[in-house]
Coordinates of C-alpha atoms in Angstrom, one line a residue:
M31 CA 107.5 174.1 161.8
T32 CA 106.5 172.6 164.5
D33 CA 105.2 169.5 164.9
I34 CA 101.5 170.6 165.4
N35 CA 100.4 167.3 167.5
D36 CA 102.4 169.6 170.0
L37 CA 100.9 172.9 169.8
I38 CA 98.3 171.2 171.7
Q39 CA 98.3 169.2 174.7
P40 CA 96.2 167.5 177.5
D41 CA 95.9 169.9 180.6
R42 CA 96.9 168.0 183.3
G43 CA 98.1 170.8 185.7
Q44 CA 101.4 171.4 184.7
D45 CA 102.9 175.0 184.9
A46 CA 101.6 177.2 182.5
I47 CA 101.4 181.1 181.3
A48 CA 97.6 182.0 182.5
I49 CA 95.9 183.6 179.6
H50 CA 92.8 185.8 180.6
L51 CA 89.6 186.2 177.8
I52 CA 88.1 189.7 177.2
N53 CA 85.5 191.4 175.4
K54 CA 85.1 195.1 175.5
A55 CA 82.6 195.2 177.3
G56 CA 84.7 193.9 180.2
F57 CA 87.5 194.9 180.5
E58 CA 87.3 198.0 182.7
D59 CA 85.1 196.1 185.4
F60 CA 88.7 193.9 185.2
A61 CA 91.1 195.6 184.4
K62 CA 89.9 197.2 187.9
G63 CA 91.5 193.7 190.1
L64 CA 94.8 194.8 188.6
S65 CA 97.7 196.8 190.2
A66 CA 98.7 200.2 188.7
G67 CA 101.6 199.1 187.2
Q68 CA 99.5 196.3 185.9
Q69 CA 96.9 199.0 184.6
A70 CA 99.6 200.8 183.3
S71 CA 101.4 198.1 181.5
L72 CA 98.0 197.5 179.5
K73 CA 97.6 200.8 178.5
A74 CA 100.8 201.6 177.4
Q75 CA 100.1 198.6 175.0
K76 CA 96.8 200.8 174.0
F77 CA 95.3 197.3 175.1
E78 CA 91.5 197.5 175.8
G79 CA 89.4 193.9 175.4
V80 CA 89.5 195.3 171.3
A81 CA 88.7 191.1 169.2
G82 CA 92.3 190.3 168.2
S83 CA 94.3 192.2 170.6
V84 CA 96.5 190.8 172.1
G85 CA 98.3 191.9 176.1
I86 CA 101.3 190.9 178.2
V87 CA 101.3 192.0 181.8
P88 CA 104.4 191.6 184.1
D89 CA 103.6 189.6 186.7
G90 CA 106.1 189.7 189.7
D91 CA 108.9 188.3 187.3
S92 CA 106.7 186.2 185.1
F93 CA 103.5 187.0 182.8
F94 CA 100.2 186.9 182.5
A95 CA 98.4 187.5 178.7
V96 CA 95.5 188.9 177.7
G97 CA 93.2 188.4 174.9
G98 CA 90.8 190.5 173.1
V99 CA 87.8 188.4 172.2
A100 CA 84.4 188.9 171.0
N101 CA 82.0 186.6 172.4
T102 CA 83.9 184.9 175.7
D103 CA 81.3 182.6 176.0
T104 CA 81.4 181.1 172.5
L105 CA 85.1 181.0 171.1
T106 CA 85.2 180.8 167.5
N107 CA 87.6 179.2 165.1
Y108 CA 90.0 182.3 164.6
C109 CA 89.3 184.0 168.1
L110 CA 92.9 182.7 169.4
A111 CA 95.0 182.8 166.6
S112 CA 96.3 186.3 167.4
L113 CA 97.7 185.2 170.7
A114 CA 98.8 182.4 168.9
T115 CA 100.7 183.9 166.7
K116 CA 102.1 186.8 169.0
L117 CA 102.6 185.8 172.6
P118 CA 106.0 184.8 173.5
E119 CA 106.4 180.7 173.0
G120 CA 105.4 178.9 176.0
T121 CA 102.7 176.9 177.9
Y122 CA 99.5 179.0 178.0
R123 CA 96.1 177.9 179.3
L124 CA 92.7 179.7 179.0
V125 CA 91.4 181.2 182.9
D126 CA 88.0 180.0 183.5
T127 CA 87.9 178.7 180.0
Q128 CA 89.1 175.1 177.7
P129 CA 89.4 176.7 174.1
G130 CA 86.4 174.2 172.4
A131 CA 87.0 175.4 168.3
A132 CA 89.7 177.7 168.7
V133 CA 91.9 175.0 168.9
F134 CA 91.8 174.9 164.6
G135 CA 93.2 178.9 164.6
W136 CA 95.5 178.2 167.2
L137 CA 96.9 174.7 165.3
T138 CA 96.6 177.0 161.3
A139 CA 98.2 180.3 162.6
H140 CA 101.4 178.5 163.5
Y141 CA 102.0 177.6 159.5
C142 CA 104.7 179.0 157.5
F143 CA 105.6 177.6 153.9
S144 CA 109.2 177.7 154.7
R145 CA 110.2 175.1 151.8
Y146 CA 112.5 177.7 149.7
K147 CA 114.2 179.3 152.1
T148 CA 117.4 179.2 154.0
E149 CA 116.6 178.7 157.4
E150 CA 116.2 182.2 159.8
K151 CA 115.0 182.0 163.3
V152 CA 111.3 181.9 164.0
V153 CA 109.8 182.4 167.2
G154 CA 109.2 178.6 169.8
P155 CA 105.9 177.4 169.4
R156 CA 103.3 178.4 171.7
I157 CA 101.7 175.4 173.0
L158 CA 97.7 175.1 174.7
L159 CA 97.1 173.1 176.8
T160 CA 93.2 171.8 177.2
E161 CA 91.0 169.5 179.6
Q162 CA 89.4 168.1 176.2
V163 CA 91.4 165.7 175.4
G164 CA 89.2 164.3 173.5
R165 CA 88.3 165.5 170.9
L166 CA 91.9 166.6 170.1
P167 CA 92.1 163.8 167.3
G168 CA 89.4 166.0 165.3
Y169 CA 90.8 169.7 165.9
I170 CA 94.1 168.3 165.0
A171 CA 93.4 165.9 161.6
E172 CA 91.4 169.4 160.5
A173 CA 93.9 171.3 160.7
Q174 CA 96.6 169.2 159.2
A175 CA 93.6 168.9 156.5
E176 CA 93.8 172.3 156.0
M177 CA 97.6 172.7 155.9
L178 CA 97.8 170.5 153.2
V179 CA 96.0 172.1 150.9
R180 CA 98.7 175.1 151.9
D181 CA 101.5 173.5 151.0
L182 CA 99.7 171.6 147.6
V183 CA 99.6 175.2 146.4
N184 CA 102.0 176.7 146.9
T185 CA 104.3 174.7 146.0
P186 CA 105.5 175.9 142.0
A187 CA 104.5 174.4 139.3
E188 CA 107.6 172.4 138.3
D189 CA 107.8 170.2 141.8
M190 CA 103.7 169.7 141.8
G191 CA 103.2 168.8 138.7
P192 CA 101.6 165.6 137.4
A193 CA 102.6 163.5 139.0
A194 CA 103.5 164.5 142.2
L195 CA 99.8 164.8 142.3
E196 CA 100.5 161.1 142.0
D197 CA 102.6 160.8 144.8
E198 CA 100.0 162.1 147.1
F199 CA 97.1 160.1 145.5
K200 CA 99.8 156.8 146.3
K201 CA 100.8 158.6 149.6
L202 CA 96.8 158.5 150.6
A203 CA 96.2 154.9 149.1
K204 CA 99.0 153.3 151.5
E205 CA 98.3 155.3 154.6
H206 CA 94.3 153.7 154.8
G207 CA 94.4 150.8 152.5
A208 CA 92.8 152.2 149.2
D209 CA 93.5 150.9 145.6
L210 CA 94.4 152.6 143.7
K211 CA 94.5 152.8 139.3
V212 CA 97.0 155.4 137.5
T213 CA 95.3 155.9 133.6
R214 CA 97.3 157.6 131.0
G215 CA 99.1 157.5 127.4
D216 CA 96.4 155.2 124.6
E217 CA 94.2 154.0 127.9
L218 CA 94.1 157.8 129.1
E219 CA 93.7 159.3 125.1
Q220 CA 90.5 156.7 124.3
G221 CA 88.2 157.0 127.7
Y222 CA 89.3 160.3 128.8
P223 CA 89.8 162.5 126.1
M224 CA 88.9 165.8 126.7
V225 CA 91.6 165.0 130.0
H226 CA 94.4 164.0 127.3
A227 CA 93.4 167.2 125.0
V228 CA 94.6 169.3 127.7
G229 CA 97.3 168.6 128.7
R230 CA 98.6 166.7 125.0
A231 CA 100.8 169.4 125.0
A232 CA 103.0 169.1 128.4
A233 CA 106.5 168.1 128.7
R234 CA 107.2 164.7 129.5
K235 CA 107.6 165.1 132.6
H236 CA 104.4 166.4 133.3
D237 CA 102.2 164.3 131.2
P238 CA 98.2 164.5 131.8
R239 CA 96.6 161.3 133.9
I240 CA 93.7 160.2 135.7
L241 CA 93.9 159.3 139.2
H242 CA 91.4 157.8 141.3
L243 CA 91.6 156.1 144.4
E244 CA 88.8 154.4 146.3
W245 CA 88.2 153.3 149.6
G246 CA 86.2 151.1 151.9
S247 CA 82.7 148.4 151.9
K248 CA 81.6 148.0 148.8
D249 CA 77.9 147.9 150.4
A250 CA 78.1 150.9 151.4
P251 CA 76.7 154.5 149.8
V252 CA 79.1 156.0 147.1
L253 CA 80.5 159.5 147.5
A254 CA 82.6 160.5 144.8
I255 CA 84.7 163.4 145.6
V256 CA 86.0 165.1 142.3
G257 CA 89.0 168.1 142.0
K258 CA 90.2 169.9 139.4
G259 CA 94.2 169.3 139.2
V260 CA 94.8 171.7 136.2
C261 CA 98.6 171.7 138.0
F262 CA 100.0 175.2 136.0
D263 CA 97.7 176.9 133.6
S264 CA 99.3 179.1 130.9
G265 CA 96.1 178.8 129.2
G266 CA 97.1 177.6 126.7
L267 CA 96.8 179.0 122.9
D268 CA 94.8 181.5 124.3
I269 CA 97.6 182.7 126.4
K270 CA 97.2 184.1 129.3
P271 CA 99.1 187.8 129.9
A272 CA 101.7 187.5 132.5
A273 CA 99.6 188.6 135.5
G274 CA 96.7 186.5 134.7
M275 CA 99.5 183.6 134.8
R276 CA 101.2 184.6 137.8
L277 CA 99.3 182.7 140.2
M278 CA 98.5 179.7 138.1
K279 CA 100.4 177.4 140.3
K280 CA 97.4 177.2 142.2
D281 CA 94.9 176.3 140.2
M282 CA 95.0 173.4 141.4
G283 CA 93.6 173.5 144.3
G284 CA 90.7 171.9 143.3
A285 CA 92.8 168.4 143.3
A286 CA 94.1 169.1 146.4
H287 CA 90.9 169.7 147.8
A288 CA 89.9 166.9 147.5
I289 CA 92.6 164.9 148.5
A290 CA 92.7 166.3 151.7
L291 CA 89.3 165.9 152.7
A292 CA 89.6 162.0 151.7
G293 CA 91.7 161.5 153.7
L294 CA 89.5 163.3 157.1
V295 CA 86.6 160.8 155.6
M296 CA 89.3 158.1 155.8
G297 CA 90.5 159.0 158.9
A298 CA 87.9 159.2 160.2
G299 CA 86.0 155.8 158.6
L300 CA 83.0 157.6 157.4
N301 CA 80.5 154.2 156.2
V302 CA 80.7 155.3 152.4
R303 CA 82.2 153.2 149.4
L304 CA 84.8 156.8 148.8
H305 CA 86.1 157.6 144.7
L306 CA 88.8 160.7 145.3
I307 CA 89.1 161.0 141.4
A308 CA 91.8 163.5 139.7
P309 CA 92.6 164.5 136.4
A310 CA 96.5 166.0 136.3
V311 CA 97.6 168.0 133.6
E312 CA 99.5 170.7 132.0
N313 CA 98.0 173.2 130.3
A314 CA 100.9 173.9 127.9
I315 CA 101.4 175.6 124.7
S316 CA 103.5 173.6 122.3
G317 CA 102.7 171.9 119.1
P318 CA 100.8 169.0 120.2
A319 CA 98.5 171.9 122.2
F320 CA 94.7 172.1 121.2
R321 CA 93.1 175.1 119.3
P322 CA 90.8 177.5 119.6
G323 CA 87.8 175.9 117.1
D324 CA 88.2 172.2 117.5
V325 CA 86.0 170.1 118.4
L326 CA 86.9 167.7 121.2
S327 CA 85.0 163.8 122.1
S328 CA 83.9 163.7 125.3
R329 CA 84.0 159.9 127.9
K330 CA 80.0 161.2 128.6
G331 CA 79.8 161.4 124.3
L332 CA 79.4 164.7 124.4
T333 CA 81.3 166.8 121.3
V334 CA 82.7 169.7 122.8
E335 CA 83.3 173.3 120.2
I336 CA 86.7 174.8 122.0
H337 CA 85.7 178.4 122.4
N338 CA 88.9 179.1 125.2
T339 CA 91.4 177.5 125.4
D340 CA 91.4 179.2 129.0
A341 CA 88.4 177.8 130.0
E342 CA 89.7 173.6 130.2
G343 CA 89.2 173.0 134.1
R344 CA 86.1 172.9 132.9
L345 CA 86.9 170.1 130.1
I346 CA 88.9 167.9 132.6
L347 CA 86.3 167.9 135.0
G348 CA 83.8 166.5 132.5
D349 CA 85.2 163.2 132.3
A350 CA 86.3 162.9 135.4
L351 CA 82.4 164.2 136.9
T352 CA 81.2 162.1 133.4
R353 CA 83.4 158.7 135.0
A354 CA 82.4 159.0 139.3
S355 CA 78.3 159.1 137.5
E356 CA 78.7 156.0 136.2
E357 CA 79.5 154.8 140.0
K358 CA 76.2 155.2 140.9
P359 CA 77.1 157.7 144.0
E360 CA 74.7 158.9 146.5
L361 CA 76.9 162.0 146.3
I362 CA 79.3 164.0 144.0
I363 CA 81.3 166.7 144.9
D364 CA 83.3 168.6 142.9
F365 CA 86.4 171.7 144.4
A366 CA 87.5 173.7 141.2
T367 CA 90.0 176.4 140.9
L368 CA 87.3 177.1 137.9
T369 CA 85.9 181.3 137.3
G370 CA 87.2 184.7 138.4
A371 CA 83.9 185.4 137.7
A372 CA 83.0 183.5 141.8
R373 CA 86.0 186.4 143.1
V374 CA 84.3 188.8 140.6
A375 CA 80.6 188.5 143.3
L376 CA 82.6 186.5 146.5
G377 CA 85.6 188.1 146.8
P378 CA 89.1 186.0 148.8
D379 CA 86.9 185.3 151.7
Y380 CA 83.7 182.5 150.5
A381 CA 83.7 179.4 148.6
A382 CA 81.6 180.1 145.4
M383 CA 78.4 177.0 146.1
M384 CA 76.2 175.4 143.5
A385 CA 74.0 172.8 144.1
R386 CA 71.2 170.2 142.7
S387 CA 69.6 169.8 145.9
D388 CA 68.3 172.1 148.0
E389 CA 68.6 170.1 151.2
T390 CA 72.8 169.5 150.8
S391 CA 72.4 173.2 150.3
D392 CA 71.9 174.1 153.3
A393 CA 73.4 171.1 155.6
L394 CA 76.4 172.2 154.1
I395 CA 75.7 176.4 155.2
E396 CA 75.0 175.5 158.1
A397 CA 78.5 173.6 158.5
G398 CA 80.2 175.8 157.4
R399 CA 78.8 178.6 159.4
A400 CA 79.9 176.4 162.2
S401 CA 82.8 175.9 161.1
G402 CA 83.9 179.8 160.3
D403 CA 83.8 178.5 156.4
E404 CA 80.5 179.2 155.2
P405 CA 79.8 178.7 151.1
W406 CA 78.1 180.9 148.8
R407 CA 74.8 179.3 147.0
L408 CA 74.9 180.6 142.8
P409 CA 72.1 179.8 141.3
L410 CA 72.5 177.3 138.4
P411 CA 69.7 178.6 136.0
E412 CA 68.3 177.1 133.3
S413 CA 67.0 180.1 130.9
Y414 CA 71.3 180.3 130.8
R415 CA 71.8 176.7 130.1
E416 CA 71.3 178.2 125.8
Y417 CA 74.7 180.2 126.5
L418 CA 76.6 176.7 125.7
N419 CA 74.5 177.0 122.4
S420 CA 78.0 175.4 119.1
D421 CA 76.4 176.1 115.7
V422 CA 79.2 172.6 114.5
A423 CA 78.3 170.5 118.5
D424 CA 76.5 169.6 121.1
I425 CA 78.0 172.1 123.7
V426 CA 80.4 174.8 123.4
N427 CA 83.1 175.3 126.7
A428 CA 83.5 179.2 127.2
Q429 CA 80.0 181.6 126.6
S430 CA 80.8 184.4 123.8
N431 CA 78.8 186.8 126.7
P432 CA 80.3 188.3 129.7
Y433 CA 76.8 186.8 131.8
A434 CA 77.3 185.1 134.5
G435 CA 80.5 183.4 133.9
A436 CA 80.5 181.2 137.1
S437 CA 77.0 179.6 137.2
V438 CA 77.2 179.2 133.2
A439 CA 80.4 176.7 134.0
G440 CA 78.3 175.4 136.6
L441 CA 75.5 174.6 133.9
F442 CA 78.3 173.5 131.3
L443 CA 79.9 170.9 134.7
D444 CA 76.0 169.6 135.1
R445 CA 75.8 168.3 131.3
F446 CA 78.8 165.8 132.5
V447 CA 76.6 164.4 135.7
E448 CA 74.5 161.5 135.5
E449 CA 70.9 162.9 136.0
G450 CA 69.1 162.1 139.1
I451 CA 72.7 162.1 141.2
D452 CA 72.8 164.6 144.3
W453 CA 75.8 166.9 142.7
V454 CA 77.7 169.7 144.4
H455 CA 79.9 171.9 142.7
F456 CA 82.8 174.4 144.6
D457 CA 83.8 177.1 143.1
T458 CA 87.0 177.5 144.9
F459 CA 89.7 180.2 145.0
A460 CA 91.8 178.0 146.8
W461 CA 94.1 181.4 147.9
R462 CA 94.2 184.3 149.9
P463 CA 95.2 187.5 148.7
F464 CA 95.7 189.0 152.4
P465 CA 96.2 187.5 155.5
K466 CA 94.0 187.3 158.3
P467 CA 94.8 186.0 161.7
G468 CA 95.1 181.7 161.5
R469 CA 94.9 182.1 157.5
S470 CA 98.1 182.8 155.6
K471 CA 98.2 185.1 152.6
G472 CA 98.7 182.2 149.9
G473 CA 97.2 178.5 149.3
T474 CA 94.0 178.2 151.0
A475 CA 91.2 175.8 151.5
Y476 CA 87.7 177.4 151.3
G477 CA 85.2 174.9 151.6
L478 CA 86.9 171.9 152.8
R479 CA 85.7 171.5 156.7
A480 CA 82.1 173.0 155.3
S481 CA 82.2 169.3 153.1
W482 CA 83.8 167.4 156.5
H483 CA 81.4 168.4 158.9
M484 CA 78.3 167.7 156.1
L485 CA 79.8 164.1 155.4
R486 CA 80.0 163.5 158.5
N487 CA 76.6 164.5 159.8
R488 CA 75.8 162.6 156.8
F489 CA 77.7 159.2 156.8
G490 CA 79.0 159.5 160.4
S491 CA 77.7 156.6 162.7

C-alpha cells in the first residue's frame, strides 16, 4: 500500500484534476453548465448527484471528476471515500472547497490488507491536495491509528499471539520513550491469577502475560487504557462450534484499540500519566485448561466460579482493571470484544458503551457523532447484579439466563474497578462483516475516534 503520508499533500498550485462535489438537489443546475457531450457522458454513467456516486467527465484531452455528497457545505468523514477508490490514479483538487474531515475517509479508503497475498497489480494512489496544511498531522495520525487496528485484527492468530502483542507494546515504548513491564510465569500466576488460568493451556510460544506501559509526567492526571488481548479463543473446554471459532483471531481487537488509542495520546503529548494495560492470552484446550466449575482467585481477592470457559475475556480484564484501579486514575477506558449480545442489540455499526458517569458518556457520544464513530450507551442496571450470584464463590463469570448479556458482562467488570473511579467500557465488535466506502471488510475500530476526540478535549492544552 502507498505510504499514507503521500495520499494527502499540500496544495501549492501544482497540476491536479478537478473534483466537483454535487448533491442531488444541485445536479440539474450543474449539468446545465456542461456541454451536450459531457451531459451525455454523465447520463451514460447514471450520475445524478446521489451521495457516494462518482462520475468521470471528458474535458478536452483530459477529464474532471464529479462526486455526489449529501451536503456540499459540510463534508463528513467518509463522503469522499468512494472517489478515493473509484477514480483513476492521479492528483486531485476539490473545486471551491477544502476536504476537512473527509480526509479521514480518503485515506482509509486506500487500505488493503495484503500481507499474505502474492503481489498483484493494483491501482496507483489517488492523491488529494489541501490548503489546510496545519491539520494534516492530526488527520494522518487518526487514519494511521485506524489502519493499525485493522492490521492487528486481520493478522492470523499464529502471527498475532501474545508475543506479537508484546512486540507492539515494545514499538510504542521505543517510539515514545515509555516504560514497559511484562509479567509472565510464576509472577503472573501470583499477581494475575485469572490471566494465568485462562492462558495456561496455550503452547509455550503463546504463553500468557500482562503488558503494562507507562508514559507521561508523574504529576499529570492518571489515564488508564485497558484492552482485552485474547489472541485466539477456542472457547476452552466449552468449545465453540466451527462457525463461532472462524473469526476468533479478532478476539484481541480490544488490545488493538487500546494500543492505537495510546499511540494517539502519546503522539499528541496529552497532559496525562498514561497506563496502557493488556492481558495477552490464548484460550486454548489442553491438559492444563481451566474447567467449568472451577473457582478462580483474582488479583482483587474476589473468587470467581466458572460457569463457562468461553466467558474468558471478562476474567482477564478483571485482573487488568484491578491493576489499573491501583493507580487511582482519573479515568479508565477499556475495550473488549466481549459479548455476542452487544452485536445482536446494535449490529455491526455501533460500539456498545457502558459508563459510570453521565458526563463522560455524553462527551463520548458527542465526540463520536462529530467524528463518524458514534457509540451507543447500554445500561449497568443494579437489578441485574443478582444474575452473577454464585452458590460457592463471590461471583460467577457467566449468567445462567439469556437476558441482557452485554450489560451483565459490564456488571462483572464493574466489580473489579475501584468505586469512585470514572470508568468506561466499550464492548466492540472490531470487525466489519460488510464493506462500506472507506471501511473495508475485516478488522475495524469502533469507539476509537470517539475516545480520542473526547480525551483530546479533556486533557489537551
